[in-house]
Coordinates of C-alpha atoms in Angstrom, one line a residue:
Chain A
X158 CA -27.8 13.7 23.4
X159 CA -26.2 16.9 21.2
X160 CA -25.6 16.9 17.6
X161 CA -22.9 18.3 16.1
X162 CA -22.0 19.2 12.7
X163 CA -18.0 18.4 12.1
X164 CA -15.6 19.0 9.3
X165 CA -12.2 17.6 9.2
X166 CA -9.7 18.8 7.4
X167 CA -6.7 15.7 5.5
X168 CA -3.8 17.3 3.6
X169 CA -0.3 16.3 3.4
X170 CA 2.3 17.3 5.6
X171 CA 4.5 19.6 4.9
X172 CA 7.8 18.6 3.3
X173 CA 5.9 15.8 1.0
X174 CA 5.3 16.0 -2.5
X175 CA 2.2 17.3 -3.7
X176 CA 1.7 16.8 -7.4
X177 CA -2.0 17.4 -8.0
X178 CA -1.0 21.4 -5.9
X179 CA 1.9 21.3 -8.2
X180 CA -0.3 20.9 -11.5
X181 CA -3.0 22.7 -10.3
X182 CA -0.4 26.0 -9.6
X183 CA 1.0 25.4 -12.8
X184 CA -2.5 25.7 -14.7
X185 CA -3.1 29.2 -12.2
X186 CA 0.5 30.4 -13.4
X187 CA -0.6 29.6 -17.3
X188 CA -3.7 31.2 -16.8
X189 CA -1.9 34.9 -15.5
X190 CA -2.3 33.6 -11.8
X191 CA 1.4 34.1 -11.5
X192 CA 1.3 35.6 -8.4
X193 CA -0.3 32.3 -6.9
X194 CA 2.3 29.8 -5.5
X195 CA 2.6 27.4 -2.8
X196 CA -0.6 25.5 -3.7
X197 CA -1.4 22.9 -1.7
X198 CA -4.7 20.2 -2.2
X199 CA -6.2 18.0 0.4
X200 CA -9.7 16.3 1.7
X201 CA -12.6 17.9 3.7
X202 CA -14.3 15.0 5.3
X203 CA -17.9 16.3 6.6
X204 CA -20.3 14.5 9.2
X205 CA -23.2 14.8 12.3
X206 CA -21.8 13.5 15.3
X207 CA -23.8 12.9 18.3
X208 CA -22.3 13.4 21.8
X209 CA -22.8 14.5 25.4
X210 CA -20.8 17.7 25.1
X211 CA -18.2 19.5 22.6
X212 CA -15.1 18.1 24.4
X213 CA -16.6 14.3 24.2
X214 CA -17.3 14.9 20.6
X215 CA -13.5 16.2 20.2
X216 CA -12.1 13.0 21.6
X217 CA -14.3 10.6 19.2
X218 CA -13.0 13.0 16.3
X219 CA -9.7 13.0 16.9
X220 CA -9.5 9.1 17.0
X221 CA -11.2 8.5 14.2
X222 CA -8.9 10.8 12.3
X223 CA -5.8 9.2 14.0
X224 CA -7.4 5.5 13.6
X225 CA -8.6 6.3 9.6
X226 CA -9.2 9.3 8.1
X227 CA -5.8 10.5 8.1
X228 CA -2.6 8.6 7.6
X229 CA -0.5 10.0 10.2
X230 CA 2.7 9.3 8.0
X231 CA 2.4 11.4 5.4
X232 CA -1.3 13.4 6.2
X233 CA -1.7 15.9 9.1
X234 CA -5.8 16.8 10.0
X235 CA -7.6 19.2 11.9
X236 CA -11.2 19.5 12.1
X237 CA -13.8 22.4 13.8
X238 CA -17.1 21.0 14.6
X239 CA -20.8 23.0 15.9
X240 CA -23.9 22.3 17.5
X241 CA -26.6 22.1 15.5
X242 CA -29.6 23.6 17.2
X243 CA -32.4 21.1 17.0
X244 CA -35.9 22.2 15.1
Chain B
X177 CA 2.6 -28.0 2.6
X178 CA -0.7 -26.3 3.7
X179 CA -2.9 -23.8 1.4
X180 CA -2.2 -20.6 0.7
X181 CA -4.6 -18.1 0.6
X182 CA -5.4 -15.5 -1.3
X183 CA -7.2 -13.0 0.7
X184 CA -10.7 -10.9 -1.5
X185 CA -11.3 -7.7 -1.0
X186 CA -14.4 -5.9 -2.5
X187 CA -12.8 -4.0 -5.4
X188 CA -9.4 -7.0 -5.7
X189 CA -8.7 -7.6 -9.3
X190 CA -5.2 -9.6 -9.1
X191 CA -7.1 -12.5 -6.5
X192 CA -7.8 -14.7 -10.3
X193 CA -4.2 -13.9 -11.2
X194 CA -2.7 -15.2 -8.3
X195 CA -4.7 -17.6 -7.9
X196 CA -3.7 -19.1 -11.2
X197 CA -0.1 -18.3 -11.2
X198 CA 0.0 -20.5 -8.2
X199 CA -2.6 -23.3 -9.4
X200 CA -1.8 -24.2 -12.7
X201 CA 2.3 -22.6 -13.0
X202 CA 3.3 -23.6 -9.4
X203 CA 1.0 -26.2 -9.1
X204 CA 0.2 -26.1 -5.5
X205 CA -2.6 -26.0 -3.3
X206 CA -4.6 -22.6 -3.6
X207 CA -7.9 -21.1 -1.6
X208 CA -9.5 -17.5 -2.2
X209 CA -10.2 -16.3 1.4
X210 CA -13.1 -14.1 1.6
X211 CA -12.5 -10.8 3.6
X212 CA -15.5 -12.0 6.6
X213 CA -13.4 -14.2 7.0
X214 CA -11.5 -14.9 10.7
X215 CA -9.8 -18.4 10.3
X216 CA -6.5 -18.5 8.8
X217 CA -5.3 -21.7 10.1
X218 CA -5.4 -24.2 6.9
X219 CA -2.8 -21.7 5.4
X220 CA 1.3 -21.9 5.1
X221 CA 1.5 -17.8 3.1
X222 CA -1.2 -15.3 3.1
X223 CA -1.4 -12.9 -0.2
X224 CA -3.1 -10.0 -0.6
X225 CA -3.6 -8.7 -3.8
X226 CA -3.7 -5.6 -6.4
X227 CA -6.8 -4.1 -6.9
X228 CA -8.6 -0.9 -5.5
X229 CA -10.4 -2.7 -2.4
X230 CA -13.4 -0.2 -1.4
X231 CA -13.1 1.7 -4.4
X232 CA -9.2 3.1 -2.8
X233 CA -11.7 5.9 -1.1
X234 CA -10.0 7.6 1.5
X235 CA -6.8 6.1 0.8
X236 CA -5.2 3.6 -1.5
X237 CA -6.1 0.5 1.1
X238 CA -7.1 2.4 4.0
X239 CA -10.6 0.6 4.4
X240 CA -9.4 -2.9 3.2
X241 CA -7.0 -2.4 6.5
X242 CA -10.2 -2.9 8.2
X243 CA -11.5 -5.4 6.8
X244 CA -12.0 -8.5 9.6
X245 CA -10.2 -10.7 7.3
X246 CA -6.7 -8.3 8.6
X247 CA -7.1 -8.9 12.8
X248 CA -6.1 -12.5 11.8
X249 CA -3.7 -11.9 8.8
X250 CA -1.8 -9.6 11.5
X251 CA -1.9 -12.5 13.9
X252 CA -0.7 -14.8 11.1
X253 CA 2.5 -12.3 10.1
X254 CA 3.0 -11.8 13.7
X255 CA 3.5 -14.9 14.5
X256 CA 6.4 -15.2 11.6
X257 CA 4.1 -17.0 8.4
X258 CA 4.6 -15.1 5.1
X259 CA 2.4 -12.8 4.4
X260 CA 3.1 -11.0 0.8
X261 CA 1.1 -8.0 -0.5
X262 CA 1.4 -7.2 -4.9
X263 CA 0.1 -3.4 -5.6
X264 CA -2.8 -2.4 -3.2
X265 CA -1.8 -5.1 -1.2
X266 CA 0.9 -3.3 -0.5
X267 CA -0.9 -0.1 0.2
X268 CA -2.9 -2.6 3.0
X269 CA 0.5 -3.7 4.8
X270 CA 1.7 -0.3 4.9
X271 CA -1.8 1.3 6.8
X272 CA -2.0 -2.0 8.8
X273 CA 1.1 -1.1 10.1
X274 CA 2.9 -4.6 9.1
X275 CA 5.0 -2.0 7.0
X276 CA 6.5 1.0 7.7
X277 CA 6.1 3.7 4.9
X278 CA 3.7 4.8 2.9
X279 CA 2.4 4.7 -1.1
X280 CA 1.8 9.0 -2.7
X281 CA 0.8 9.2 -5.3
X282 CA 3.1 9.0 -8.1
X283 CA 5.1 12.0 -9.1
X284 CA 4.1 12.4 -12.5
X285 CA 0.5 12.3 -12.0
X286 CA -0.3 9.7 -14.0
X287 CA -1.5 6.1 -13.6
X288 CA 2.2 4.1 -15.1
X289 CA 1.0 1.2 -16.7
X290 CA 4.8 -1.0 -18.1
X291 CA 7.1 -3.1 -17.6
X292 CA 9.9 -1.6 -15.4
X293 CA 13.5 -3.5 -14.6
X294 CA 13.5 -4.1 -10.7
X295 CA 16.6 -5.1 -9.0
X296 CA 16.7 -7.5 -6.4
X297 CA 18.9 -6.2 -3.8
X298 CA 18.0 -8.2 -0.8
X299 CA 17.8 -12.2 -1.7
X300 CA 18.2 -12.4 1.6
X301 CA 14.3 -13.3 2.4
X302 CA 11.7 -16.3 2.4
X303 CA 10.8 -14.0 -1.3
X304 CA 13.7 -13.5 -3.2
X305 CA 15.8 -17.0 -2.0
X306 CA 16.2 -18.1 -5.4
X307 CA 17.2 -14.6 -6.6
X308 CA 20.7 -14.2 -6.9
X309 CA 21.8 -10.7 -5.6
X310 CA 21.7 -7.8 -8.1
X311 CA 19.1 -10.2 -10.6
X312 CA 17.2 -7.7 -12.5
X313 CA 13.7 -8.9 -13.5
X314 CA 11.3 -7.5 -16.0
X315 CA 8.0 -7.1 -14.2
X316 CA 5.0 -4.8 -14.9
X317 CA 3.7 -1.8 -12.7
X318 CA 0.6 -0.5 -13.1
X319 CA -0.5 2.0 -10.6
X320 CA -1.7 5.9 -9.6
X321 CA 0.3 5.4 -5.9
X322 CA 3.0 3.6 -6.2
X323 CA 5.4 6.2 -4.4
X324 CA 6.8 4.8 -1.8
X325 CA 7.9 7.2 0.8
X326 CA 9.3 7.5 4.4
X327 CA 11.2 9.6 6.1
X328 CA 14.5 9.7 6.4
X329 CA 14.7 8.2 9.5
X330 CA 12.9 5.0 8.6
X331 CA 14.9 4.8 5.1
X332 CA 18.1 4.4 7.6
X333 CA 16.6 1.9 9.6
X334 CA 15.2 -0.3 6.1
X335 CA 18.8 0.0 4.8
X336 CA 20.6 -0.8 7.9
X337 CA 18.2 -4.0 8.7
X338 CA 18.1 -4.9 4.8
X339 CA 15.1 -4.5 4.7
X340 CA 14.9 -2.8 0.3
X341 CA 14.5 -5.9 -1.1
X342 CA 13.1 -4.5 -4.7
X343 CA 14.5 -1.1 -6.5
X344 CA 13.0 0.1 -9.8
X345 CA 16.8 0.1 -11.8
X346 CA 18.3 -0.3 -15.5
X347 CA 18.5 -2.9 -17.2
X348 CA 22.2 -3.5 -15.7
X349 CA 21.1 -2.8 -12.2
X350 CA 21.8 0.3 -11.8
X351 CA 19.7 2.3 -9.4
X352 CA 19.6 5.5 -11.1
X353 CA 16.9 8.6 -11.0
X354 CA 15.9 7.6 -14.4
X355 CA 14.8 4.0 -13.6
X356 CA 12.2 5.4 -10.9
X357 CA 8.9 5.2 -12.4
X358 CA 6.9 7.2 -10.0
X359 CA 9.2 9.0 -7.4
X360 CA 10.1 6.5 -5.2
X361 CA 12.6 7.1 -2.5
X362 CA 15.4 5.8 -2.7
X363 CA 13.7 3.9 -5.7
X364 CA 12.0 1.6 -3.5
X365 CA 9.4 -1.4 -5.8
X366 CA 9.0 -3.3 -2.7
X367 CA 10.1 -3.8 0.9
X368 CA 9.9 -6.3 4.2
X369 CA 9.7 -6.2 7.7
X370 CA 12.0 -6.5 10.2
X371 CA 11.8 -10.4 10.6
X372 CA 11.3 -11.0 7.0
X373 CA 8.6 -12.8 6.6
X374 CA 5.8 -9.8 5.3
X375 CA 6.4 -8.4 1.9
X376 CA 5.3 -5.6 0.0
X377 CA 6.1 -4.7 -3.5
X378 CA 4.3 -2.7 -6.3
X379 CA 5.5 -4.6 -9.1
X380 CA 3.0 -7.5 -10.5
X381 CA 4.9 -10.8 -10.3
X382 CA 1.9 -12.5 -10.8
X383 CA 2.2 -11.2 -14.6
X384 CA 4.9 -11.9 -14.7
X385 CA 4.9 -16.0 -14.4
X386 CA 3.6 -17.5 -17.5
X387 CA 5.2 -18.5 -20.5
X388 CA 2.1 -17.4 -22.4
X389 CA 3.2 -13.4 -21.1
X390 CA 6.0 -11.1 -22.2
X391 CA 8.2 -12.1 -19.2
X392 CA 8.8 -14.9 -16.6
X393 CA 10.9 -13.3 -14.3
X394 CA 8.7 -12.5 -11.9
X395 CA 8.6 -16.9 -11.4
X396 CA 11.1 -16.7 -9.1
X397 CA 9.4 -15.0 -6.5
X398 CA 6.5 -17.7 -6.0
X399 CA 9.1 -20.5 -6.7
X400 CA 11.4 -19.2 -3.6
X401 CA 8.5 -18.8 -0.9
X402 CA 6.7 -21.9 -2.4
X403 CA 9.4 -24.0 -2.8
X404 CA 9.1 -27.2 -0.1

């Protein structure tokens, strides 16, 4: 078994109002960052996962995203994984 | 009538309000159902109460949806028995796929806690059968994530099948943007499934069903459901 580190990014789908992003954009604007626009918020979920290989780990992570980590009615997800080398 | 079940998740906090109303106001047999329970055979109807189940980590209702009792609640609902989710309970029902759509953060970004007027848009359900068509109920809301979202296709389907049961409205019953406290699409405050036996609503009728409180308008929902 290999050990992998995963980082899942969950964010609202395009076109779904992100009031948190909007509030941050307003605050940035008032701090004179008027060149910043289209602020979106999201969440990062990190974990380690044991698996035979990378493709199997990816398939399991995808399943976890679909089942629990993201609500695909309103959210989209992406993730990356990297192998953790044994000491 | 068999007993009424009020599910208790870790973090539920409106379970006692529901229990009180059903037992002391409606004089019906009621029991708490712990979230680890896996048998609902003794119950005629099941309530999912408001609160912050599992701390609302990840998303409201997302973790409660995988509580052991939820497999049984899904079976119970699919067999046509009444299931009603209030506030956090509505979120759990959406996460479980028993109701379409999802509840987003309020568009104001604020937790909103106030009395609102909701119009009974569909009296054609076991939850609203004692209401008049278009009746306006004064009931409280208390939520940070009550902004109902469904895509345009789903909204059409809800309208087509008369599944929009409650809408935020003015005191005269007009569904207008001004009466919308959280940004919900079509001012949706509560919907039912196609079979009309599962209802989810953000307002708290259990907090408006006792003469001690500001409004008694929520009582008609319990009278509708528990009449027999």
